[in-house]
């Protein structure tokens, strides 16, 4: 009955592949995990499914702490920035997140103010929503869509 969930199901029915280190550890949380560090100095490791013919040893660490960094120039006309953990991105794609944020921004006919109307409000019942409120709504939506991972959302609005 939830229109947000119905829209996602109708728009995109997709399989989401979540990359994990050795099928166990989500990459975004693995950088500090000591169980996957210093593997080259360890004797033969019986817990990994090595391919036939492999000498069952590692030549280096399984994880590298070198982050992937992207530089994006923010320009006039950009409306907002969503920084979120994989718990959100596991169940929603970029377009769906943008549409959801814009829905909350435009619910009261406001697109540039610091408060917005909740999409759950009926006509004449608009409640002010802050940037934080909209980020929380994105988290709630991800939970309703079945995200089983940690969900963190930071929403930044640009006012030109």
Coordinates of N, CA, C and O in Angstrom, one line a residue:
X1 N 0.8 -1.2 0.0 CA 0.0 0.0 0.0 C 0.9 1.3 0.0 O 0.3 2.3 -0.3
X2 N 2.1 1.2 0.4 CA 3.0 2.3 0.4 C 3.4 2.8 -1.0 O 3.9 2.0 -1.8
X3 N 3.0 4.0 -1.4 CA 3.3 4.4 -2.8 C 4.7 4.5 -3.1 O 5.1 4.2 -4.3
X4 N 5.6 4.8 -2.2 CA 7.0 4.8 -2.5 C 7.6 3.4 -2.8 O 8.3 3.2 -3.8
X5 N 7.1 2.4 -2.1 CA 7.5 1.0 -2.3 C 6.9 0.6 -3.7 O 7.6 -0.1 -4.5
X6 N 5.7 0.9 -3.9 CA 5.0 0.5 -5.1 C 5.7 1.1 -6.3 O 6.0 0.4 -7.4
X7 N 6.1 2.4 -6.2 CA 6.9 3.0 -7.4 C 8.2 2.3 -7.6 O 8.6 2.1 -8.8
X8 N 8.9 2.0 -6.6 CA 10.2 1.3 -6.8 C 10.0 0.0 -7.4 O 10.7 -0.4 -8.4
X9 N 9.1 -0.8 -7.0 CA 8.8 -2.1 -7.5 C 8.4 -2.0 -9.0 O 8.8 -2.7 -9.9
X10 N 7.5 -1.0 -9.3 CA 7.0 -0.9 -10.7 C 8.2 -0.3 -11.6 O 8.3 -0.8 -12.7
X11 N 8.9 0.6 -11.1 CA 10.0 1.2 -11.9 C 11.2 0.3 -12.2 O 11.6 0.2 -13.3
X12 N 11.6 -0.4 -11.1 CA 12.8 -1.2 -11.2 C 12.7 -2.4 -10.4 O 12.6 -2.3 -9.2
X13 N 12.7 -3.5 -11.0 CA 12.8 -4.8 -10.3 C 14.2 -5.3 -10.7 O 14.4 -5.6 -11.9
X14 N 15.0 -5.3 -9.7 CA 16.4 -5.6 -10.1 C 17.1 -6.5 -9.0 O 16.6 -6.5 -7.8
X15 N 18.1 -7.2 -9.4 CA 18.9 -7.9 -8.4 C 20.0 -7.0 -8.0 O 20.7 -6.4 -8.9
X16 N 20.3 -6.9 -6.8 CA 21.4 -6.0 -6.3 C 22.5 -7.0 -5.8 O 22.3 -7.8 -5.0
X17 N 23.7 -6.8 -6.4 CA 24.8 -7.6 -6.0 C 25.6 -6.7 -5.0 O 26.1 -5.6 -5.4
X18 N 25.8 -7.2 -3.9 CA 26.6 -6.5 -2.8 C 28.0 -7.2 -2.8 O 28.1 -8.4 -2.4
X19 N 29.0 -6.4 -3.1 CA 30.4 -7.0 -3.2 C 30.9 -7.2 -1.7 O 30.7 -6.3 -0.9
X20 N 31.4 -8.3 -1.5 CA 31.9 -8.6 -0.1 C 33.3 -9.2 -0.3 O 33.6 -10.0 -1.2
X21 N 34.2 -8.9 0.7 CA 35.5 -9.5 0.7 C 35.4 -11.0 1.2 O 34.8 -11.2 2.3
X22 N 35.8 -11.9 0.4 CA 35.7 -13.3 0.7 C 34.3 -13.7 1.0 O 34.0 -14.6 1.8
X23 N 33.3 -13.1 0.5 CA 31.9 -13.4 0.7 C 31.4 -13.1 2.1 O 30.3 -13.4 2.5
X24 N 32.2 -12.4 2.9 CA 31.9 -12.2 4.3 C 31.8 -10.7 4.7 O 30.9 -10.3 5.4
X25 N 32.7 -9.9 4.3 CA 32.8 -8.6 4.8 C 32.5 -7.5 3.8 O 33.1 -7.5 2.7
X26 N 31.5 -6.6 4.1 CA 31.2 -5.5 3.1 C 32.4 -4.6 2.9 O 33.1 -4.3 3.9
X27 N 32.7 -4.3 1.7 CA 33.9 -3.6 1.4 C 34.0 -2.2 2.2 O 35.1 -1.9 2.7
X28 N 32.9 -1.5 2.3 CA 32.9 -0.2 3.0 C 33.3 -0.3 4.5 O 33.7 0.6 5.1
X29 N 33.2 -1.5 5.0 CA 33.5 -1.7 6.5 C 34.7 -2.5 6.7 O 35.1 -2.8 7.8
X30 N 35.4 -2.9 5.6 CA 36.5 -3.8 5.7 C 37.9 -3.2 6.0 O 38.8 -3.9 6.3
X31 N 38.0 -1.9 5.7 CA 39.3 -1.4 5.8 C 40.0 -1.5 7.1 O 41.2 -1.6 7.2
X32 N 39.3 -1.5 8.2 CA 39.9 -1.6 9.5 C 39.9 -3.0 10.1 O 40.2 -3.2 11.3
X33 N 39.4 -4.0 9.4 CA 39.2 -5.3 9.9 C 40.5 -6.1 10.0 O 41.1 -6.4 9.0
X34 N 41.0 -6.4 11.2 CA 42.3 -7.1 11.3 C 42.3 -8.5 10.8 O 43.4 -9.0 10.5
X35 N 41.1 -9.1 10.7 CA 41.1 -10.5 10.2 C 41.6 -10.6 8.7 O 41.9 -11.7 8.3
X36 N 41.6 -9.5 8.0 CA 41.9 -9.6 6.6 C 43.2 -8.8 6.3 O 43.5 -8.5 5.2
X37 N 44.0 -8.5 7.4 CA 45.2 -7.8 7.2 C 46.4 -8.7 7.4 O 46.3 -9.8 8.1
X38 N 47.5 -8.4 6.9 CA 48.8 -9.1 7.1 C 48.7 -10.6 6.7 O 49.2 -11.5 7.4
X39 N 47.9 -10.8 5.6 CA 47.7 -12.2 5.2 C 49.0 -12.9 4.6 O 49.1 -14.1 4.7
X40 N 49.9 -12.1 4.1 CA 51.1 -12.6 3.5 C 52.0 -13.3 4.5 O 52.7 -14.2 4.2
X41 N 52.0 -12.8 5.8 CA 52.8 -13.4 6.8 C 52.2 -14.6 7.5 O 52.8 -15.3 8.3
X42 N 51.0 -15.0 7.1 CA 50.3 -16.1 7.8 C 50.6 -17.4 7.1 O 50.8 -17.4 5.9
X43 N 50.7 -18.5 7.8 CA 50.8 -19.8 7.2 C 49.6 -20.1 6.4 O 48.6 -19.4 6.3
X44 N 49.6 -21.2 5.7 CA 48.5 -21.7 4.9 C 47.2 -21.4 5.6 O 47.0 -21.7 6.8
X45 N 46.2 -20.9 4.8 CA 44.9 -20.5 5.4 C 43.9 -21.5 5.0 O 43.5 -21.5 3.8
X46 N 43.3 -22.3 5.9 CA 42.4 -23.4 5.5 C 40.9 -22.9 5.4 O 40.1 -23.6 4.9
X47 N 40.7 -21.6 5.7 CA 39.3 -21.1 5.7 C 38.8 -20.5 4.4 O 37.7 -20.1 4.3
X48 N 39.7 -20.4 3.4 CA 39.3 -19.8 2.1 C 39.1 -20.9 1.1 O 39.8 -21.9 1.1
X49 N 38.2 -20.6 0.2 CA 37.9 -21.6 -0.9 C 38.9 -21.2 -2.1 O 38.6 -20.5 -3.0
X50 N 40.1 -21.8 -2.0 CA 41.1 -21.5 -3.0 C 40.8 -22.4 -4.3 O 40.3 -23.5 -4.1
X51 N 41.1 -21.9 -5.5 CA 40.9 -22.7 -6.7 C 41.9 -23.9 -6.7 O 43.0 -23.8 -6.0
X52 N 41.6 -24.9 -7.4 CA 42.5 -26.0 -7.5 C 43.9 -25.6 -8.0 O 44.0 -24.7 -8.9
X53 N 44.9 -26.1 -7.5 CA 46.3 -25.8 -7.9 C 46.9 -24.6 -7.2 O 48.0 -24.3 -7.4
X54 N 46.1 -23.9 -6.4 CA 46.6 -22.7 -5.7 C 47.4 -23.1 -4.5 O 47.2 -24.2 -3.9
X55 N 48.5 -22.4 -4.2 CA 49.4 -22.8 -3.1 C 48.9 -22.5 -1.7 O 49.5 -22.7 -0.7
X56 N 47.6 -22.0 -1.6 CA 46.9 -21.7 -0.4 C 47.6 -20.7 0.5 O 47.5 -20.7 1.8
X57 N 48.4 -19.8 -0.1 CA 49.0 -18.7 0.6 C 48.7 -17.4 -0.1 O 48.2 -17.4 -1.2
X58 N 48.9 -16.3 0.6 CA 48.6 -14.9 0.0 C 50.0 -14.2 -0.1 O 50.8 -14.3 0.7
X59 N 50.1 -13.4 -1.2 CA 51.3 -12.7 -1.4 C 51.2 -11.3 -0.9 O 52.2 -10.6 -0.8
X60 N 50.0 -10.8 -0.5 CA 49.8 -9.5 0.1 C 48.5 -9.4 0.8 O 47.8 -10.4 0.9
X61 N 48.2 -8.3 1.4 CA 46.9 -8.1 2.1 C 45.8 -8.3 1.2 O 45.9 -8.0 0.0
X62 N 44.6 -8.7 1.7 CA 43.4 -8.8 0.9 C 42.8 -7.4 0.7 O 42.0 -7.2 -0.2
X63 N 43.1 -6.5 1.6 CA 42.5 -5.2 1.6 C 43.5 -4.1 1.5 O 44.6 -4.2 2.1
X64 N 43.2 -3.1 0.8 CA 44.1 -1.9 0.7 C 43.3 -0.7 1.3 O 42.2 -0.6 1.0
X65 N 44.1 0.2 2.0 CA 43.4 1.3 2.6 C 43.5 2.5 1.7 O 43.4 3.7 2.1
X66 N 43.7 2.4 0.4 CA 43.7 3.5 -0.5 C 42.3 3.8 -1.0 O 41.7 2.9 -1.7
X67 N 41.7 4.9 -0.6 CA 40.4 5.2 -1.0 C 40.2 5.6 -2.4 O 41.1 6.1 -3.1
X68 N 39.0 5.3 -3.0 CA 38.7 5.9 -4.3 C 38.1 7.3 -4.0 O 37.2 7.4 -3.3
X69 N 38.7 8.3 -4.7 CA 38.3 9.6 -4.5 C 37.8 10.2 -5.8 O 38.4 10.0 -6.8
X70 N 36.7 10.9 -5.8 CA 36.2 11.6 -6.9 C 36.1 13.1 -6.6 O 35.6 13.5 -5.5
X71 N 36.5 14.0 -7.5 CA 36.3 15.4 -7.3 C 35.2 15.9 -8.3 O 35.3 15.6 -9.5
X72 N 34.2 16.5 -7.7 CA 33.1 17.0 -8.5 C 32.9 18.5 -8.2 O 32.8 18.9 -7.1
X73 N 32.9 19.3 -9.3 CA 32.7 20.7 -9.1 C 31.2 21.0 -8.9 O 30.4 20.6 -9.7
X74 N 30.9 21.6 -7.8 CA 29.6 22.0 -7.5 C 29.3 23.4 -8.1 O 30.1 24.3 -8.0
X75 N 28.3 23.5 -8.9 CA 28.0 24.7 -9.7 C 26.7 25.3 -9.3 O 25.8 24.6 -8.8
X76 N 26.5 26.5 -9.7 CA 25.2 27.2 -9.4 C 24.2 26.4 -10.2 O 24.4 26.0 -11.3
X77 N 23.1 26.2 -9.5 CA 22.0 25.4 -10.1 C 21.9 24.0 -9.5 O 20.9 23.3 -9.5
X78 N 23.0 23.5 -8.9 CA 23.0 22.2 -8.2 C 22.1 22.5 -7.0 O 22.3 23.5 -6.2
X79 N 21.2 21.6 -6.7 CA 20.2 21.8 -5.6 C 20.7 21.2 -4.3 O 20.4 21.8 -3.2
X80 N 21.2 20.0 -4.3 CA 21.5 19.4 -3.1 C 22.6 18.3 -3.3 O 22.8 17.9 -4.4
X81 N 23.1 17.8 -2.2 CA 24.1 16.7 -2.2 C 23.6 15.6 -1.2 O 23.2 16.0 -0.1
X82 N 23.6 14.4 -1.6 CA 23.3 13.3 -0.8 C 24.5 12.4 -0.5 O 25.1 11.9 -1.5
X83 N 25.0 12.4 0.7 CA 26.0 11.5 1.1 C 25.4 10.4 1.9 O 24.7 10.6 2.9
X84 N 25.5 9.1 1.5 CA 24.9 8.0 2.2 C 25.7 6.8 2.1 O 26.5 6.5 1.2
X85 N 25.5 5.9 3.1 CA 26.1 4.6 3.2 C 25.4 3.7 2.3 O 24.3 3.9 1.8
X86 N 26.0 2.5 2.1 CA 25.5 1.5 1.2 C 24.2 1.0 1.6 O 23.4 0.4 0.8
X87 N 23.7 1.2 2.8 CA 22.4 0.7 3.2 C 21.3 1.4 2.4 O 20.2 0.8 2.2
X88 N 21.5 2.6 2.0 CA 20.6 3.3 1.2 C 20.7 2.9 -0.3 O 19.7 2.6 -1.0
X89 N 22.0 2.8 -0.8 CA 22.2 2.5 -2.2 C 22.0 1.1 -2.5 O 21.8 0.7 -3.7
X90 N 21.9 0.2 -1.5 CA 21.5 -1.2 -1.8 C 20.1 -1.4 -2.3 O 19.8 -2.3 -3.0
X91 N 19.2 -0.4 -1.9 CA 17.8 -0.6 -2.3 C 17.3 0.5 -3.1 O 16.1 0.4 -3.7
X92 N 18.0 1.6 -3.3 CA 17.6 2.7 -4.1 C 18.7 3.1 -5.0 O 19.9 3.2 -4.6
X93 N 18.4 3.5 -6.3 CA 19.4 4.0 -7.2 C 19.5 5.5 -7.1 O 18.6 6.1 -6.5
X94 N 20.4 6.1 -7.8 CA 20.6 7.6 -7.7 C 19.3 8.3 -8.1 O 18.9 9.2 -7.5
X95 N 18.7 7.9 -9.2 CA 17.5 8.6 -9.7 C 16.4 8.5 -8.7 O 15.7 9.5 -8.5
X96 N 16.2 7.4 -8.1 CA 15.1 7.2 -7.1 C 15.4 8.1 -5.9 O 14.4 8.7 -5.3
X97 N 16.6 8.2 -5.5 CA 16.9 9.1 -4.3 C 16.7 10.5 -4.7 O 16.0 11.3 -3.9
X98 N 17.1 11.0 -5.9 CA 16.9 12.3 -6.3 C 15.4 12.6 -6.4 O 14.9 13.7 -5.9
X99 N 14.6 11.7 -7.0 CA 13.2 11.9 -7.1 C 12.5 12.0 -5.7 O 11.6 12.8 -5.5
X100 N 13.0 11.2 -4.8 CA 12.4 11.2 -3.4 C 12.7 12.5 -2.7 O 11.8 13.1 -2.1
X101 N 13.9 13.0 -2.8 CA 14.3 14.3 -2.2 C 13.5 15.4 -2.8 O 12.9 16.2 -2.1
X102 N 13.4 15.4 -4.1 CA 12.6 16.5 -4.8 C 11.1 16.4 -4.4 O 10.5 17.4 -4.4
X103 N 10.6 15.2 -4.2 CA 9.2 15.1 -3.8 C 9.0 15.8 -2.5 O 8.0 16.5 -2.4
X104 N 9.9 15.6 -1.6 CA 9.7 16.2 -0.3 C 9.9 17.7 -0.4 O 9.3 18.5 0.3
X105 N 10.9 18.1 -1.2 CA 11.1 19.6 -1.4 C 9.9 20.3 -2.0 O 9.6 21.4 -1.7
X106 N 9.3 19.6 -3.0 CA 8.2 20.2 -3.7 C 6.8 20.0 -3.2 O 5.8 20.5 -3.7
X107 N 6.7 19.2 -2.1 CA 5.4 18.9 -1.6 C 4.5 20.1 -1.2 O 3.3 20.1 -1.3
X108 N 5.2 21.1 -0.8 CA 4.5 22.4 -0.4 C 4.7 23.5 -1.4 O 4.4 24.6 -1.1
X109 N 5.2 23.1 -2.5 CA 5.5 24.2 -3.5 C 6.7 25.0 -3.2 O 6.9 26.1 -3.7
X110 N 7.5 24.5 -2.3 CA 8.8 25.2 -1.9 C 9.9 24.4 -2.5 O 10.1 23.2 -2.2
X111 N 10.8 25.0 -3.2 CA 12.0 24.3 -3.7 C 13.3 24.9 -3.2 O 14.3 24.3 -3.5
X112 N 13.2 26.0 -2.5 CA 14.5 26.6 -2.1 C 14.6 27.0 -0.7 O 15.6 27.4 -0.2
X113 N 13.5 26.8 0.1 CA 13.5 27.2 1.5 C 14.2 26.1 2.3 O 14.6 25.1 1.9
X114 N 14.3 26.4 3.6 CA 14.9 25.5 4.6 C 14.0 24.5 5.2 O 14.4 23.6 5.9
X115 N 12.7 24.7 4.9 CA 11.7 23.8 5.4 C 10.8 23.3 4.3 O 10.5 24.1 3.4
X116 N 10.4 22.1 4.3 CA 9.6 21.5 3.2 C 8.4 20.8 3.8 O 8.3 20.5 5.0
X117 N 7.4 20.5 3.0 CA 6.3 19.7 3.5 C 6.5 18.2 3.4 O 7.1 17.8 2.5
X118 N 5.9 17.5 4.3 CA 6.0 16.1 4.3 C 5.1 15.5 3.2 O 4.0 16.0 3.0
X119 N 5.6 14.5 2.5 CA 4.8 13.9 1.4 C 3.5 13.2 2.0 O 2.6 12.9 1.3
X120 N 3.6 12.9 3.3 CA 2.4 12.2 3.9 C 1.3 13.2 4.3 O 0.3 12.7 4.7
X121 N 1.6 14.5 4.3 CA 0.6 15.4 4.7 C -0.4 15.6 3.6 O -0.1 15.6 2.4
X122 N -1.7 15.7 4.0 CA -2.8 15.9 3.1 C -2.9 17.3 2.7 O -2.1 18.2 3.2
X123 N -3.8 17.7 1.8 CA -4.0 19.1 1.4 C -4.3 19.9 2.7 O -5.1 19.6 3.5
X124 N -3.6 21.1 2.8 CA -3.8 22.0 3.9 C -3.2 21.5 5.2 O -3.4 22.1 6.2
X125 N -2.5 20.3 5.2 CA -1.9 19.8 6.4 C -0.4 19.8 6.4 O 0.3 19.1 7.1
X126 N 0.2 20.6 5.5 CA 1.7 20.6 5.4 C 2.4 20.9 6.7 O 2.0 21.8 7.4
X127 N 3.4 20.0 7.0 CA 4.2 20.3 8.1 C 5.6 20.6 7.6 O 6.0 20.1 6.6
X128 N 6.3 21.5 8.3 CA 7.6 21.9 7.9 C 8.5 20.7 8.1 O 8.5 20.0 9.1
X129 N 9.4 20.5 7.1 CA 10.4 19.4 7.2 C 11.8 20.1 7.0 O 11.9 20.9 6.1
X130 N 12.7 19.8 7.8 CA 14.0 20.3 7.7 C 14.8 19.3 6.8 O 14.4 18.2 6.5
X131 N 16.0 19.7 6.5 CA 16.9 18.9 5.7 C 17.1 17.6 6.5 O 17.1 16.5 5.9
X132 N 17.3 17.6 7.8 CA 17.4 16.4 8.6 C 16.2 15.5 8.5 O 16.3 14.3 8.5
X133 N 15.0 16.1 8.5 CA 13.8 15.3 8.4 C 13.8 14.5 7.1 O 13.3 13.4 7.1
X134 N 14.2 15.2 6.0 CA 14.2 14.5 4.7 C 15.2 13.4 4.7 O 14.9 12.3 4.2
X135 N 16.3 13.6 5.3 CA 17.3 12.5 5.4 C 16.8 11.3 6.2 O 17.0 10.2 5.8
X136 N 16.1 11.6 7.3 CA 15.5 10.6 8.1 C 14.4 9.8 7.2 O 14.3 8.6 7.4
X137 N 13.6 10.5 6.4 CA 12.6 9.9 5.6 C 13.3 8.9 4.6 O 12.8 7.9 4.3
X138 N 14.5 9.3 4.0 CA 15.2 8.4 3.1 C 15.6 7.2 3.9 O 15.6 6.1 3.3
X139 N 16.1 7.3 5.1 CA 16.5 6.1 5.9 C 15.3 5.2 6.1 O 15.4 4.0 6.0
X140 N 14.1 5.8 6.5 CA 12.9 5.0 6.7 C 12.5 4.3 5.4 O 12.1 3.2 5.5
X141 N 12.6 5.0 4.3 CA 12.2 4.4 3.0 C 13.1 3.2 2.8 O 12.7 2.1 2.4
X142 N 14.4 3.3 3.0 CA 15.4 2.2 2.8 C 15.0 1.0 3.7 O 15.1 -0.1 3.2
X143 N 14.7 1.3 4.9 CA 14.3 0.2 5.8 C 13.0 -0.5 5.3 O 12.9 -1.7 5.3
X144 N 12.0 0.3 4.8 CA 10.8 -0.3 4.3 C 11.0 -1.1 3.1 O 10.3 -2.1 2.8
X145 N 12.0 -0.7 2.3 CA 12.4 -1.5 1.1 C 13.2 -2.7 1.4 O 13.6 -3.4 0.5
X146 N 13.6 -2.9 2.6 CA 14.3 -4.2 3.0 C 15.8 -4.1 3.2 O 16.4 -5.1 3.2
X147 N 16.3 -2.9 3.3 CA 17.8 -2.7 3.5 C 18.1 -3.4 4.8 O 17.5 -3.2 5.8
X148 N 19.1 -4.3 4.7 CA 19.6 -5.0 5.9 C 20.9 -4.5 6.4 O 21.5 -5.1 7.3
X149 N 21.4 -3.4 5.8 CA 22.7 -2.9 6.1 C 22.6 -1.6 7.0 O 21.5 -1.1 7.1
X150 N 23.7 -1.1 7.5 CA 23.6 0.2 8.2 C 23.2 1.3 7.2 O 23.6 1.3 6.0
X151 N 22.4 2.2 7.6 CA 21.9 3.3 6.8 C 22.2 4.6 7.4 O 21.8 4.9 8.5
X152 N 23.0 5.4 6.7 CA 23.3 6.7 7.1 C 23.1 7.7 5.9 O 23.5 7.4 4.8
X153 N 22.4 8.8 6.2 CA 22.1 9.7 5.1 C 22.4 11.1 5.6 O 22.0 11.5 6.7
X154 N 23.2 11.8 4.9 CA 23.5 13.3 5.1 C 23.0 14.0 3.9 O 23.4 13.7 2.8
X155 N 22.2 15.0 4.1 CA 21.6 15.8 3.0 C 22.0 17.2 3.2 O 21.8 17.8 4.2
X156 N 22.6 17.8 2.1 CA 23.1 19.2 2.1 C 22.4 19.9 1.0 O 22.4 19.5 -0.1
X157 N 21.7 21.0 1.4 CA 21.0 21.8 0.4 C 21.9 23.0 0.0 O 22.5 23.6 0.9
X158 N 21.9 23.4 -1.2 CA 22.7 24.5 -1.7 C 21.7 25.6 -2.0 O 20.7 25.4 -2.6
X159 N 21.9 26.8 -1.4 CA 21.0 27.9 -1.7 C 21.9 29.0 -2.4 O 22.8 29.6 -1.8
X160 N 21.6 29.3 -3.6 CA 22.3 30.2 -4.4 C 21.8 31.6 -4.3 O 20.9 32.0 -4.6

